[in-house]
Amino acid sequence: MGHFLHAVGVFFHHLAAVKWEFLGYAVACHVIKLVFRAGAWRAIISAAYPDADLRFRSAFGAYVAGVGVNSVVPARGGDLVKLYLVKHRVPESTYSTLTPTLIVETLFDFVTAGAIIVWAMATGVLPTHKLYSRIPTVDWKFFLRHEHFTAIALGIVLLGAVVAFFWVRSQVDEFRARVRQGFSILEDRPRFLRSVILPQSVSWVFRIASLYFFLKAFGVDATIHNALLAQVVDSLATLFPATPGGAGTKQGLTEFLFRGRGVSHTLLLAFSVGMNITIVVVNLLLGLAAIGLMAKTLSFKRIRRASRAEEQPA
């Protein structure tokens, strides 16, 4: 965390050098990316509930609300917000059906991000035997040093798993049917390609374009190659969800992947922190606006309690 705070200081020191026009382009591309991704998720939900009339604005609101919460809460806590908000816009929907829609929504991302990481490994940019030792900001020994906390947490997880197992076992047929319903769009390949893969492909174009403009905004050599490197950083940071929005982790990865490219240490820090702060702020503003309009509250805890009180949230 000390490394991240130092990086924030470097960012504010270089704030006057930021090219605001390109920063605006980067933010615009980022928001457009979210629009296409929300559209793809809406198509997945509509396939699971063909009789429901889920409006795009409702799907977009739920989606950006989840993205906003994920920006400040680690371990994908925003996904719960997505499900809660969209459940109240789809009559008679269940969590056991809506949850698989999030899995379907990430399938193309998994393949695309994986391909980019394979490219980085094949070109020697990402030597895996050195990667973990060069990430200075995430202390994975926390759980070993706090063995009592770890034991309690594992006990709670184990108890929850046992309860879930017996509950699912008692309602296995109904549960399977509901889960399968969430994957309905995969049974219609033309619709899946047209309504999910196509908009997500477009969203990836805007994702890379956003990274390209962030590079230009902070004075780093803006090329497609470097934009792809920045995407590798973002993809790898999701593997270390110990900090909100990947704070700290992304800075270590950026320094590592951009090594030997003639970019100064301070400039890389300014770029990485500046991009991270900008995206978090944009996501948070969009998310808070969506939550306020759709849930009539800005309390994540209240939403979490309400979702748990829902009937049979599988």
PDB file of C-alpha atoms in Angstrom:
ATOM      1  CA  MET A   1       0.000   0.000   0.000  1.00  0.00           C
ATOM      2  CA  GLY A   2       2.938   2.323   0.677  1.00  0.00           C
ATOM      3  CA  HIS A   3       4.081   1.799  -2.895  1.00  0.00           C
ATOM      4  CA  PHE A   4       0.616   2.733  -4.167  1.00  0.00           C
ATOM      5  CA  LEU A   5       0.461   5.909  -2.059  1.00  0.00           C
ATOM      6  CA  HIS A   6       3.863   6.905  -3.414  1.00  0.00           C
ATOM      7  CA  ALA A   7       2.529   6.323  -6.923  1.00  0.00           C
ATOM      8  CA  VAL A   8      -0.469   8.561  -6.174  1.00  0.00           C
ATOM      9  CA  GLY A   9       1.916  11.313  -5.106  1.00  0.00           C
ATOM     10  CA  VAL A  10       3.829  10.939  -8.366  1.00  0.00           C
ATOM     11  CA  PHE A  11       0.555  11.169 -10.300  1.00  0.00           C
ATOM     12  CA  PHE A  12      -0.490  14.453  -8.688  1.00  0.00           C
ATOM     13  CA  HIS A  13       3.005  15.818  -9.303  1.00  0.00           C
ATOM     14  CA  HIS A  14       2.541  15.151 -13.041  1.00  0.00           C
ATOM     15  CA  LEU A  15      -1.078  16.338 -13.133  1.00  0.00           C
ATOM     16  CA  ALA A  16      -0.239  19.537 -15.004  1.00  0.00           C
ATOM     17  CA  ALA A  17       1.236  17.518 -17.873  1.00  0.00           C
ATOM     18  CA  VAL A  18      -1.946  15.527 -18.498  1.00  0.00           C
ATOM     19  CA  LYS A  19      -3.465  16.026 -21.958  1.00  0.00           C
ATOM     20  CA  TRP A  20      -7.086  16.495 -21.003  1.00  0.00           C
ATOM     21  CA  GLU A  21      -8.468  16.153 -24.518  1.00  0.00           C
ATOM     22  CA  PHE A  22      -7.153  12.609 -24.827  1.00  0.00           C
ATOM     23  CA  LEU A  23      -8.277  11.850 -21.288  1.00  0.00           C
ATOM     24  CA  GLY A  24     -11.792  12.802 -22.364  1.00  0.00           C
ATOM     25  CA  TYR A  25     -11.553  10.476 -25.365  1.00  0.00           C
ATOM     26  CA  ALA A  26     -10.408   7.671 -23.071  1.00  0.00           C
ATOM     27  CA  VAL A  27     -13.352   8.180 -20.714  1.00  0.00           C
ATOM     28  CA  ALA A  28     -15.795   8.330 -23.636  1.00  0.00           C
ATOM     29  CA  CYS A  29     -14.464   5.043 -25.040  1.00  0.00           C
ATOM     30  CA  HIS A  30     -14.726   3.479 -21.596  1.00  0.00           C
ATOM     31  CA  VAL A  31     -18.382   4.492 -21.210  1.00  0.00           C
ATOM     32  CA  ILE A  32     -19.229   3.292 -24.732  1.00  0.00           C
ATOM     33  CA  LYS A  33     -17.613  -0.027 -23.852  1.00  0.00           C
ATOM     34  CA  LEU A  34     -19.968  -0.330 -20.876  1.00  0.00           C
ATOM     35  CA  VAL A  35     -22.964   0.415 -23.106  1.00  0.00           C
ATOM     36  CA  PHE A  36     -22.153  -2.489 -25.434  1.00  0.00           C
ATOM     37  CA  ARG A  37     -21.418  -4.832 -22.551  1.00  0.00           C
ATOM     38  CA  ALA A  38     -24.714  -3.998 -20.858  1.00  0.00           C
ATOM     39  CA  GLY A  39     -26.505  -4.651 -24.143  1.00  0.00           C
ATOM     40  CA  ALA A  40     -24.935  -8.099 -24.377  1.00  0.00           C
ATOM     41  CA  TRP A  41     -25.959  -8.915 -20.807  1.00  0.00           C
ATOM     42  CA  ARG A  42     -29.511  -7.764 -21.516  1.00  0.00           C
ATOM     43  CA  ALA A  43     -29.660 -10.183 -24.459  1.00  0.00           C
ATOM     44  CA  ILE A  44     -28.514 -13.053 -22.230  1.00  0.00           C
ATOM     45  CA  ILE A  45     -31.181 -12.272 -19.623  1.00  0.00           C
ATOM     46  CA  SER A  46     -33.867 -11.846 -22.279  1.00  0.00           C
ATOM     47  CA  ALA A  47     -33.062 -15.305 -23.634  1.00  0.00           C
ATOM     48  CA  ALA A  48     -33.465 -16.747 -20.141  1.00  0.00           C
ATOM     49  CA  TYR A  49     -36.754 -14.876 -19.615  1.00  0.00           C
ATOM     50  CA  PRO A  50     -38.279 -14.443 -23.095  1.00  0.00           C
ATOM     51  CA  ASP A  51     -41.602 -13.193 -21.717  1.00  0.00           C
ATOM     52  CA  ALA A  52     -39.982 -10.447 -19.661  1.00  0.00           C
ATOM     53  CA  ASP A  53     -39.587  -6.977 -21.110  1.00  0.00           C
ATOM     54  CA  LEU A  54     -36.226  -5.942 -19.682  1.00  0.00           C
ATOM     55  CA  ARG A  55     -35.518  -2.412 -20.839  1.00  0.00           C
ATOM     56  CA  PHE A  56     -32.017  -1.485 -21.898  1.00  0.00           C
ATOM     57  CA  ARG A  57     -31.840   1.346 -19.374  1.00  0.00           C
ATOM     58  CA  SER A  58     -32.589  -1.122 -16.569  1.00  0.00           C
ATOM     59  CA  ALA A  59     -29.906  -3.543 -17.744  1.00  0.00           C
ATOM     60  CA  PHE A  60     -27.428  -0.705 -18.220  1.00  0.00           C
ATOM     61  CA  GLY A  61     -28.217   0.741 -14.796  1.00  0.00           C
ATOM     62  CA  ALA A  62     -27.770  -2.602 -13.049  1.00  0.00           C
ATOM     63  CA  TYR A  63     -24.585  -3.292 -14.986  1.00  0.00           C
ATOM     64  CA  VAL A  64     -22.858   0.023 -14.250  1.00  0.00           C
ATOM     65  CA  ALA A  65     -24.011  -0.175 -10.627  1.00  0.00           C
ATOM     66  CA  GLY A  66     -22.157  -3.457 -10.295  1.00  0.00           C
ATOM     67  CA  VAL A  67     -19.118  -2.090 -12.092  1.00  0.00           C
ATOM     68  CA  GLY A  68     -19.083   0.902  -9.762  1.00  0.00           C
ATOM     69  CA  VAL A  69     -19.204  -1.240  -6.628  1.00  0.00           C
ATOM     70  CA  ASN A  70     -16.520  -3.557  -8.019  1.00  0.00           C
ATOM     71  CA  SER A  71     -14.291  -0.497  -8.369  1.00  0.00           C
ATOM     72  CA  VAL A  72     -14.223   0.064  -4.606  1.00  0.00           C
ATOM     73  CA  VAL A  73     -15.091  -3.364  -3.163  1.00  0.00           C
ATOM     74  CA  PRO A  74     -12.718  -6.307  -3.711  1.00  0.00           C
ATOM     75  CA  ALA A  75     -13.675  -9.867  -4.704  1.00  0.00           C
ATOM     76  CA  ARG A  76     -16.404  -8.893  -7.211  1.00  0.00           C
ATOM     77  CA  GLY A  77     -18.847  -7.615  -4.599  1.00  0.00           C
ATOM     78  CA  GLY A  78     -20.586  -5.561  -7.274  1.00  0.00           C
ATOM     79  CA  ASP A  79     -21.962  -8.672  -8.957  1.00  0.00           C
ATOM     80  CA  LEU A  80     -24.411  -9.010  -6.068  1.00  0.00           C
ATOM     81  CA  VAL A  81     -25.641  -5.486  -6.793  1.00  0.00           C
ATOM     82  CA  LYS A  82     -26.116  -6.318 -10.484  1.00  0.00           C
ATOM     83  CA  LEU A  83     -28.219  -9.349  -9.643  1.00  0.00           C
ATOM     84  CA  TYR A  84     -30.282  -7.573  -6.995  1.00  0.00           C
ATOM     85  CA  LEU A  85     -31.159  -4.629  -9.223  1.00  0.00           C
ATOM     86  CA  VAL A  86     -31.964  -6.629 -12.332  1.00  0.00           C
ATOM     87  CA  LYS A  87     -34.020  -9.163 -10.342  1.00  0.00           C
ATOM     88  CA  HIS A  88     -36.422  -6.381  -9.458  1.00  0.00           C
ATOM     89  CA  ARG A  89     -36.790  -5.507 -13.147  1.00  0.00           C
ATOM     90  CA  VAL A  90     -37.526  -9.071 -14.314  1.00  0.00           C
ATOM     91  CA  PRO A  91     -40.773 -10.461 -12.830  1.00  0.00           C
ATOM     92  CA  GLU A  92     -40.558 -13.922 -11.229  1.00  0.00           C
ATOM     93  CA  SER A  93     -36.813 -14.132 -11.825  1.00  0.00           C
ATOM     94  CA  THR A  94     -34.542 -16.056  -9.462  1.00  0.00           C
ATOM     95  CA  TYR A  95     -30.917 -15.671  -8.460  1.00  0.00           C
ATOM     96  CA  SER A  96     -30.239 -19.262  -9.502  1.00  0.00           C
ATOM     97  CA  THR A  97     -31.099 -18.282 -13.083  1.00  0.00           C
ATOM     98  CA  LEU A  98     -29.662 -14.774 -13.125  1.00  0.00           C
ATOM     99  CA  THR A  99     -26.279 -15.804 -11.707  1.00  0.00           C
ATOM    100  CA  PRO A 100     -25.396 -18.006 -14.716  1.00  0.00           C
ATOM    101  CA  THR A 101     -26.070 -15.036 -17.009  1.00  0.00           C
ATOM    102  CA  LEU A 102     -22.992 -13.390 -15.490  1.00  0.00           C
ATOM    103  CA  ILE A 103     -20.978 -16.497 -16.361  1.00  0.00           C
ATOM    104  CA  VAL A 104     -22.190 -16.408 -19.962  1.00  0.00           C
ATOM    105  CA  GLU A 105     -21.391 -12.697 -20.095  1.00  0.00           C
ATOM    106  CA  THR A 106     -17.740 -13.389 -19.252  1.00  0.00           C
ATOM    107  CA  LEU A 107     -17.123 -16.298 -21.657  1.00  0.00           C
ATOM    108  CA  PHE A 108     -15.950 -14.142 -24.565  1.00  0.00           C
ATOM    109  CA  ASP A 109     -13.881 -12.002 -22.192  1.00  0.00           C
ATOM    110  CA  PHE A 110     -12.151 -15.103 -20.871  1.00  0.00           C
ATOM    111  CA  VAL A 111     -11.195 -16.228 -24.368  1.00  0.00           C
ATOM    112  CA  THR A 112     -10.108 -12.785 -25.570  1.00  0.00           C
ATOM    113  CA  ALA A 113      -8.148 -11.845 -22.455  1.00  0.00           C
ATOM    114  CA  GLY A 114      -6.573 -15.291 -22.451  1.00  0.00           C
ATOM    115  CA  ALA A 115      -5.491 -14.857 -26.069  1.00  0.00           C
ATOM    116  CA  ILE A 116      -3.856 -11.510 -25.273  1.00  0.00           C
ATOM    117  CA  ILE A 117      -2.025 -13.004 -22.289  1.00  0.00           C
ATOM    118  CA  VAL A 118      -0.833 -15.917 -24.465  1.00  0.00           C
ATOM    119  CA  TRP A 119       0.419 -13.342 -26.990  1.00  0.00           C
ATOM    120  CA  ALA A 120       2.340 -11.569 -24.227  1.00  0.00           C
ATOM    121  CA  MET A 121       3.892 -14.843 -23.102  1.00  0.00           C
ATOM    122  CA  ALA A 122       4.741 -15.942 -26.649  1.00  0.00           C
ATOM    123  CA  THR A 123       6.507 -12.663 -27.413  1.00  0.00           C
ATOM    124  CA  GLY A 124       8.525 -12.816 -24.197  1.00  0.00           C
ATOM    125  CA  VAL A 125       6.871  -9.747 -22.693  1.00  0.00           C
ATOM    126  CA  LEU A 126       5.422 -11.839 -19.883  1.00  0.00           C
ATOM    127  CA  PRO A 127       7.953 -14.347 -18.518  1.00  0.00           C
ATOM    128  CA  THR A 128       5.794 -16.164 -15.989  1.00  0.00           C
ATOM    129  CA  HIS A 129       8.707 -17.403 -13.881  1.00  0.00           C
ATOM    130  CA  LYS A 130       9.484 -13.791 -12.933  1.00  0.00           C
ATOM    131  CA  LEU A 131       5.989 -12.356 -12.709  1.00  0.00           C
ATOM    132  CA  TYR A 132       4.939 -13.118  -9.140  1.00  0.00           C
ATOM    133  CA  SER A 133       8.241 -12.038  -7.599  1.00  0.00           C
ATOM    134  CA  ARG A 134       7.910  -8.643  -9.279  1.00  0.00           C
ATOM    135  CA  ILE A 135       4.526  -7.730  -7.804  1.00  0.00           C
ATOM    136  CA  PRO A 136       5.539  -5.731  -4.723  1.00  0.00           C
ATOM    137  CA  THR A 137       2.175  -4.562  -3.467  1.00  0.00           C
ATOM    138  CA  VAL A 138       0.094  -7.610  -2.579  1.00  0.00           C
ATOM    139  CA  ASP A 139       0.997  -9.455   0.609  1.00  0.00           C
ATOM    140  CA  TRP A 140      -0.348 -12.972   0.203  1.00  0.00           C
ATOM    141  CA  LYS A 141       1.063 -14.001   3.617  1.00  0.00           C
ATOM    142  CA  PHE A 142      -1.693 -12.094   5.396  1.00  0.00           C
ATOM    143  CA  PHE A 143      -3.784 -15.205   5.936  1.00  0.00           C
ATOM    144  CA  LEU A 144      -0.812 -17.102   7.369  1.00  0.00           C
ATOM    145  CA  ARG A 145       0.011 -14.314   9.810  1.00  0.00           C
ATOM    146  CA  HIS A 146      -3.619 -14.054  10.954  1.00  0.00           C
ATOM    147  CA  GLU A 147      -4.321 -17.728  11.499  1.00  0.00           C
ATOM    148  CA  HIS A 148      -7.290 -17.159  13.844  1.00  0.00           C
ATOM    149  CA  PHE A 149      -9.059 -14.940  11.326  1.00  0.00           C
ATOM    150  CA  THR A 150      -8.267 -17.441   8.577  1.00  0.00           C
ATOM    151  CA  ALA A 151      -9.616 -20.354  10.627  1.00  0.00           C
ATOM    152  CA  ILE A 152     -12.869 -18.514  11.362  1.00  0.00           C
ATOM    153  CA  ALA A 153     -13.272 -17.469   7.720  1.00  0.00           C
ATOM    154  CA  LEU A 154     -12.631 -20.997   6.474  1.00  0.00           C
ATOM    155  CA  GLY A 155     -15.088 -22.345   9.036  1.00  0.00           C
ATOM    156  CA  ILE A 156     -17.802 -19.974   7.830  1.00  0.00           C
ATOM    157  CA  VAL A 157     -17.111 -20.867   4.205  1.00  0.00           C
ATOM    158  CA  LEU A 158     -17.187 -24.584   5.024  1.00  0.00           C
ATOM    159  CA  LEU A 159     -20.441 -24.254   6.959  1.00  0.00           C
ATOM    160  CA  GLY A 160     -21.988 -22.298   4.107  1.00  0.00           C
ATOM    161  CA  ALA A 161     -20.858 -24.930   1.626  1.00  0.00           C
ATOM    162  CA  VAL A 162     -22.398 -27.734   3.708  1.00  0.00           C
ATOM    163  CA  VAL A 163     -25.703 -25.881   4.078  1.00  0.00           C
ATOM    164  CA  ALA A 164     -25.748 -25.075   0.362  1.00  0.00           C
ATOM    165  CA  PHE A 165     -24.984 -28.703  -0.511  1.00  0.00           C
ATOM    166  CA  PHE A 166     -27.914 -30.101   1.465  1.00  0.00           C
ATOM    167  CA  TRP A 167     -30.251 -27.363   0.268  1.00  0.00           C
ATOM    168  CA  VAL A 168     -29.332 -27.982  -3.367  1.00  0.00           C
ATOM    169  CA  ARG A 169     -29.620 -31.728  -2.852  1.00  0.00           C
ATOM    170  CA  SER A 170     -33.159 -31.339  -1.538  1.00  0.00           C
ATOM    171  CA  GLN A 171     -34.212 -29.271  -4.538  1.00  0.00           C
ATOM    172  CA  VAL A 172     -31.794 -30.541  -7.147  1.00  0.00           C
ATOM    173  CA  ASP A 173     -34.213 -30.934 -10.046  1.00  0.00           C
ATOM    174  CA  GLU A 174     -35.716 -27.472  -9.702  1.00  0.00           C
ATOM    175  CA  PHE A 175     -32.287 -25.982  -9.096  1.00  0.00           C
ATOM    176  CA  ARG A 176     -30.810 -27.573 -12.211  1.00  0.00           C
ATOM    177  CA  ALA A 177     -33.698 -26.344 -14.319  1.00  0.00           C
ATOM    178  CA  ARG A 178     -33.274 -22.789 -13.076  1.00  0.00           C
ATOM    179  CA  VAL A 179     -29.514 -22.817 -13.585  1.00  0.00           C
ATOM    180  CA  ARG A 180     -29.871 -24.241 -17.084  1.00  0.00           C
ATOM    181  CA  GLN A 181     -32.370 -21.497 -17.877  1.00  0.00           C
ATOM    182  CA  GLY A 182     -29.626 -18.930 -17.300  1.00  0.00           C
ATOM    183  CA  PHE A 183     -27.574 -20.519 -20.087  1.00  0.00           C
ATOM    184  CA  SER A 184     -30.489 -20.536 -22.555  1.00  0.00           C
ATOM    185  CA  ILE A 185     -28.865 -18.214 -25.081  1.00  0.00           C
ATOM    186  CA  LEU A 186     -26.059 -20.729 -25.659  1.00  0.00           C
ATOM    187  CA  GLU A 187     -28.633 -23.069 -27.203  1.00  0.00           C
ATOM    188  CA  ASP A 188     -29.354 -20.497 -29.921  1.00  0.00           C
ATOM    189  CA  ARG A 189     -25.954 -20.007 -31.535  1.00  0.00           C
ATOM    190  CA  PRO A 190     -26.978 -17.444 -34.179  1.00  0.00           C
ATOM    191  CA  ARG A 191     -28.609 -15.310 -31.496  1.00  0.00           C
ATOM    192  CA  PHE A 192     -25.610 -15.766 -29.198  1.00  0.00           C
ATOM    193  CA  LEU A 193     -23.215 -14.630 -31.920  1.00  0.00           C
ATOM    194  CA  ARG A 194     -25.421 -11.736 -32.995  1.00  0.00           C
ATOM    195  CA  SER A 195     -26.575 -10.471 -29.597  1.00  0.00           C
ATOM    196  CA  VAL A 196     -23.610 -11.290 -27.355  1.00  0.00           C
ATOM    197  CA  ILE A 197     -20.384 -11.959 -29.253  1.00  0.00           C
ATOM    198  CA  LEU A 198     -20.842  -9.087 -31.717  1.00  0.00           C
ATOM    199  CA  PRO A 199     -21.488  -6.310 -29.147  1.00  0.00           C
ATOM    200  CA  GLN A 200     -18.783  -7.680 -26.875  1.00  0.00           C
ATOM    201  CA  SER A 201     -16.336  -7.663 -29.788  1.00  0.00           C
ATOM    202  CA  VAL A 202     -17.185  -4.008 -30.341  1.00  0.00           C
ATOM    203  CA  SER A 203     -16.738  -3.372 -26.611  1.00  0.00           C
ATOM    204  CA  TRP A 204     -13.228  -4.816 -26.819  1.00  0.00           C
ATOM    205  CA  VAL A 205     -12.383  -2.406 -29.626  1.00  0.00           C
ATOM    206  CA  PHE A 206     -13.434   0.488 -27.396  1.00  0.00           C
ATOM    207  CA  ARG A 207     -11.605  -1.078 -24.442  1.00  0.00           C
ATOM    208  CA  ILE A 208      -8.300  -1.070 -26.340  1.00  0.00           C
ATOM    209  CA  ALA A 209      -9.071   2.385 -27.763  1.00  0.00           C
ATOM    210  CA  SER A 210      -9.626   3.684 -24.232  1.00  0.00           C
ATOM    211  CA  LEU A 211      -6.235   2.344 -23.139  1.00  0.00           C
ATOM    212  CA  TYR A 212      -4.629   3.894 -26.220  1.00  0.00           C
ATOM    213  CA  PHE A 213      -6.006   7.332 -25.358  1.00  0.00           C
ATOM    214  CA  PHE A 214      -4.994   6.942 -21.709  1.00  0.00           C
ATOM    215  CA  LEU A 215      -1.431   6.343 -22.908  1.00  0.00           C
ATOM    216  CA  LYS A 216      -1.571   9.526 -24.990  1.00  0.00           C
ATOM    217  CA  ALA A 217      -3.133  11.501 -22.151  1.00  0.00           C
ATOM    218  CA  PHE A 218      -0.260  10.709 -19.799  1.00  0.00           C
ATOM    219  CA  GLY A 219       2.547  11.057 -22.319  1.00  0.00           C
ATOM    220  CA  VAL A 220       3.438   7.380 -22.700  1.00  0.00           C
ATOM    221  CA  ASP A 221       4.218   6.160 -26.230  1.00  0.00           C
ATOM    222  CA  ALA A 222       0.738   5.363 -27.585  1.00  0.00           C
ATOM    223  CA  THR A 223       0.783   2.291 -29.820  1.00  0.00           C
ATOM    224  CA  ILE A 224      -1.515  -0.692 -30.206  1.00  0.00           C
ATOM    225  CA  HIS A 225       1.287  -2.819 -28.752  1.00  0.00           C
ATOM    226  CA  ASN A 226       1.474  -0.713 -25.604  1.00  0.00           C
ATOM    227  CA  ALA A 227      -2.317  -0.592 -25.341  1.00  0.00           C
ATOM    228  CA  LEU A 228      -2.336  -4.396 -25.415  1.00  0.00           C
ATOM    229  CA  LEU A 229       0.325  -4.424 -22.691  1.00  0.00           C
ATOM    230  CA  ALA A 230      -1.916  -2.198 -20.578  1.00  0.00           C
ATOM    231  CA  GLN A 231      -4.744  -4.669 -21.180  1.00  0.00           C
ATOM    232  CA  VAL A 232      -2.518  -7.522 -19.999  1.00  0.00           C
ATOM    233  CA  VAL A 233      -1.998  -5.550 -16.782  1.00  0.00           C
ATOM    234  CA  ASP A 234      -5.748  -5.158 -16.339  1.00  0.00           C
ATOM    235  CA  SER A 235      -6.423  -8.840 -17.024  1.00  0.00           C
ATOM    236  CA  LEU A 236      -3.726 -10.052 -14.645  1.00  0.00           C
ATOM    237  CA  ALA A 237      -4.874  -7.665 -11.913  1.00  0.00           C
ATOM    238  CA  THR A 238      -8.197  -9.504 -11.801  1.00  0.00           C
ATOM    239  CA  LEU A 239      -6.262 -12.552 -10.605  1.00  0.00           C
ATOM    240  CA  PHE A 240      -5.219 -10.587  -7.495  1.00  0.00           C
ATOM    241  CA  PRO A 241      -8.530  -9.190  -6.165  1.00  0.00           C
ATOM    242  CA  ALA A 242      -7.096  -8.204  -2.790  1.00  0.00           C
ATOM    243  CA  THR A 243      -7.507  -4.468  -3.413  1.00  0.00           C
ATOM    244  CA  PRO A 244     -10.425  -2.454  -4.836  1.00  0.00           C
ATOM    245  CA  GLY A 245      -9.969  -1.743  -8.534  1.00  0.00           C
ATOM    246  CA  GLY A 246      -6.590  -3.494  -8.481  1.00  0.00           C
ATOM    247  CA  ALA A 247      -4.989  -0.547  -6.676  1.00  0.00           C
ATOM    248  CA  GLY A 248      -1.303  -1.179  -6.164  1.00  0.00           C
ATOM    249  CA  THR A 249      -1.285  -4.434  -8.093  1.00  0.00           C
ATOM    250  CA  LYS A 250      -1.652  -2.649 -11.422  1.00  0.00           C
ATOM    251  CA  GLN A 251       1.231  -0.313 -10.644  1.00  0.00           C
ATOM    252  CA  GLY A 252       3.589  -3.221  -9.982  1.00  0.00           C
ATOM    253  CA  LEU A 253       2.468  -5.031 -13.121  1.00  0.00           C
ATOM    254  CA  THR A 254       2.759  -1.908 -15.274  1.00  0.00           C
ATOM    255  CA  GLU A 255       6.343  -1.308 -14.194  1.00  0.00           C
ATOM    256  CA  PHE A 256       7.161  -4.944 -14.879  1.00  0.00           C
ATOM    257  CA  LEU A 257       5.562  -5.261 -18.327  1.00  0.00           C
ATOM    258  CA  PHE A 258       6.808  -1.890 -19.617  1.00  0.00           C
ATOM    259  CA  ARG A 259      10.380  -2.536 -18.502  1.00  0.00           C
ATOM    260  CA  GLY A 260      13.013  -1.802 -21.135  1.00  0.00           C
ATOM    261  CA  ARG A 261      10.666   0.279 -23.303  1.00  0.00           C
ATOM    262  CA  GLY A 262      12.350   3.598 -22.615  1.00  0.00           C
ATOM    263  CA  VAL A 263       9.604   4.926 -20.344  1.00  0.00           C
ATOM    264  CA  SER A 264      10.653   6.536 -17.071  1.00  0.00           C
ATOM    265  CA  HIS A 265       9.604   5.059 -13.763  1.00  0.00           C
ATOM    266  CA  THR A 266       7.729   8.195 -12.682  1.00  0.00           C
ATOM    267  CA  LEU A 267       5.876   8.474 -15.991  1.00  0.00           C
ATOM    268  CA  LEU A 268       4.708   4.870 -15.741  1.00  0.00           C
ATOM    269  CA  LEU A 269       3.465   5.507 -12.216  1.00  0.00           C
ATOM    270  CA  ALA A 270       1.635   8.659 -13.308  1.00  0.00           C
ATOM    271  CA  PHE A 271       0.001   6.772 -16.191  1.00  0.00           C
ATOM    272  CA  SER A 272      -0.992   3.719 -14.164  1.00  0.00           C
ATOM    273  CA  VAL A 273      -2.351   5.608 -11.155  1.00  0.00           C
ATOM    274  CA  GLY A 274      -3.968   8.308 -13.276  1.00  0.00           C
ATOM    275  CA  MET A 275      -5.802   5.778 -15.421  1.00  0.00           C
ATOM    276  CA  ASN A 276      -6.821   3.762 -12.373  1.00  0.00           C
ATOM    277  CA  ILE A 277      -8.166   6.798 -10.498  1.00  0.00           C
ATOM    278  CA  THR A 278     -10.017   8.086 -13.565  1.00  0.00           C
ATOM    279  CA  ILE A 279     -11.724   4.762 -14.263  1.00  0.00           C
ATOM    280  CA  VAL A 280     -12.641   4.255 -10.617  1.00  0.00           C
ATOM    281  CA  VAL A 281     -14.141   7.755 -10.375  1.00  0.00           C
ATOM    282  CA  VAL A 282     -16.140   7.345 -13.602  1.00  0.00           C
ATOM    283  CA  ASN A 283     -17.358   3.878 -12.611  1.00  0.00           C
ATOM    284  CA  LEU A 284     -18.254   5.064  -9.127  1.00  0.00           C
ATOM    285  CA  LEU A 285     -20.195   8.100 -10.342  1.00  0.00           C
ATOM    286  CA  LEU A 286     -22.146   6.023 -12.866  1.00  0.00           C
ATOM    287  CA  GLY A 287     -22.705   3.292 -10.307  1.00  0.00           C
ATOM    288  CA  LEU A 288     -23.922   5.606  -7.554  1.00  0.00           C
ATOM    289  CA  ALA A 289     -26.294   7.345  -9.944  1.00  0.00           C
ATOM    290  CA  ALA A 290     -27.708   4.003 -11.088  1.00  0.00           C
ATOM    291  CA  ILE A 291     -28.057   2.630  -7.556  1.00  0.00           C
ATOM    292  CA  GLY A 292     -29.705   5.814  -6.342  1.00  0.00           C
ATOM    293  CA  LEU A 293     -32.241   5.769  -9.172  1.00  0.00           C
ATOM    294  CA  MET A 294     -32.967   2.033  -9.160  1.00  0.00           C
ATOM    295  CA  ALA A 295     -32.647   1.009  -5.496  1.00  0.00           C
ATOM    296  CA  LYS A 296     -33.537   4.356  -3.882  1.00  0.00           C
ATOM    297  CA  THR A 297     -30.561   3.922  -1.554  1.00  0.00           C
ATOM    298  CA  LEU A 298     -26.791   4.294  -1.725  1.00  0.00           C
ATOM    299  CA  SER A 299     -26.113   1.754   1.027  1.00  0.00           C
ATOM    300  CA  PHE A 300     -24.377  -1.372  -0.247  1.00  0.00           C
ATOM    301  CA  LYS A 301     -25.021  -3.076   3.102  1.00  0.00           C
ATOM    302  CA  ARG A 302     -28.741  -2.406   2.827  1.00  0.00           C
ATOM    303  CA  ILE A 303     -28.810  -3.869  -0.682  1.00  0.00           C
ATOM    304  CA  ARG A 304     -26.898  -6.932   0.508  1.00  0.00           C
ATOM    305  CA  ARG A 305     -29.314  -7.480   3.404  1.00  0.00           C
ATOM    306  CA  ALA A 306     -32.295  -7.065   1.104  1.00  0.00           C
ATOM    307  CA  SER A 307     -30.921  -9.548  -1.408  1.00  0.00           C
ATOM    308  CA  ARG A 308     -30.367 -12.125   1.325  1.00  0.00           C
ATOM    309  CA  ALA A 309     -33.939 -11.647   2.486  1.00  0.00           C
ATOM    310  CA  GLU A 310     -35.258 -12.447  -0.987  1.00  0.00           C
ATOM    311  CA  GLU A 311     -37.068 -15.738  -1.366  1.00  0.00           C
ATOM    312  CA  GLN A 312     -34.800 -18.717  -2.007  1.00  0.00           C
ATOM    313  CA  PRO A 313     -31.797 -16.845  -3.467  1.00  0.00           C
ATOM    314  CA  ALA A 314     -29.992 -19.866  -4.930  1.00  0.00           C
TER     315      ALA A 314
END
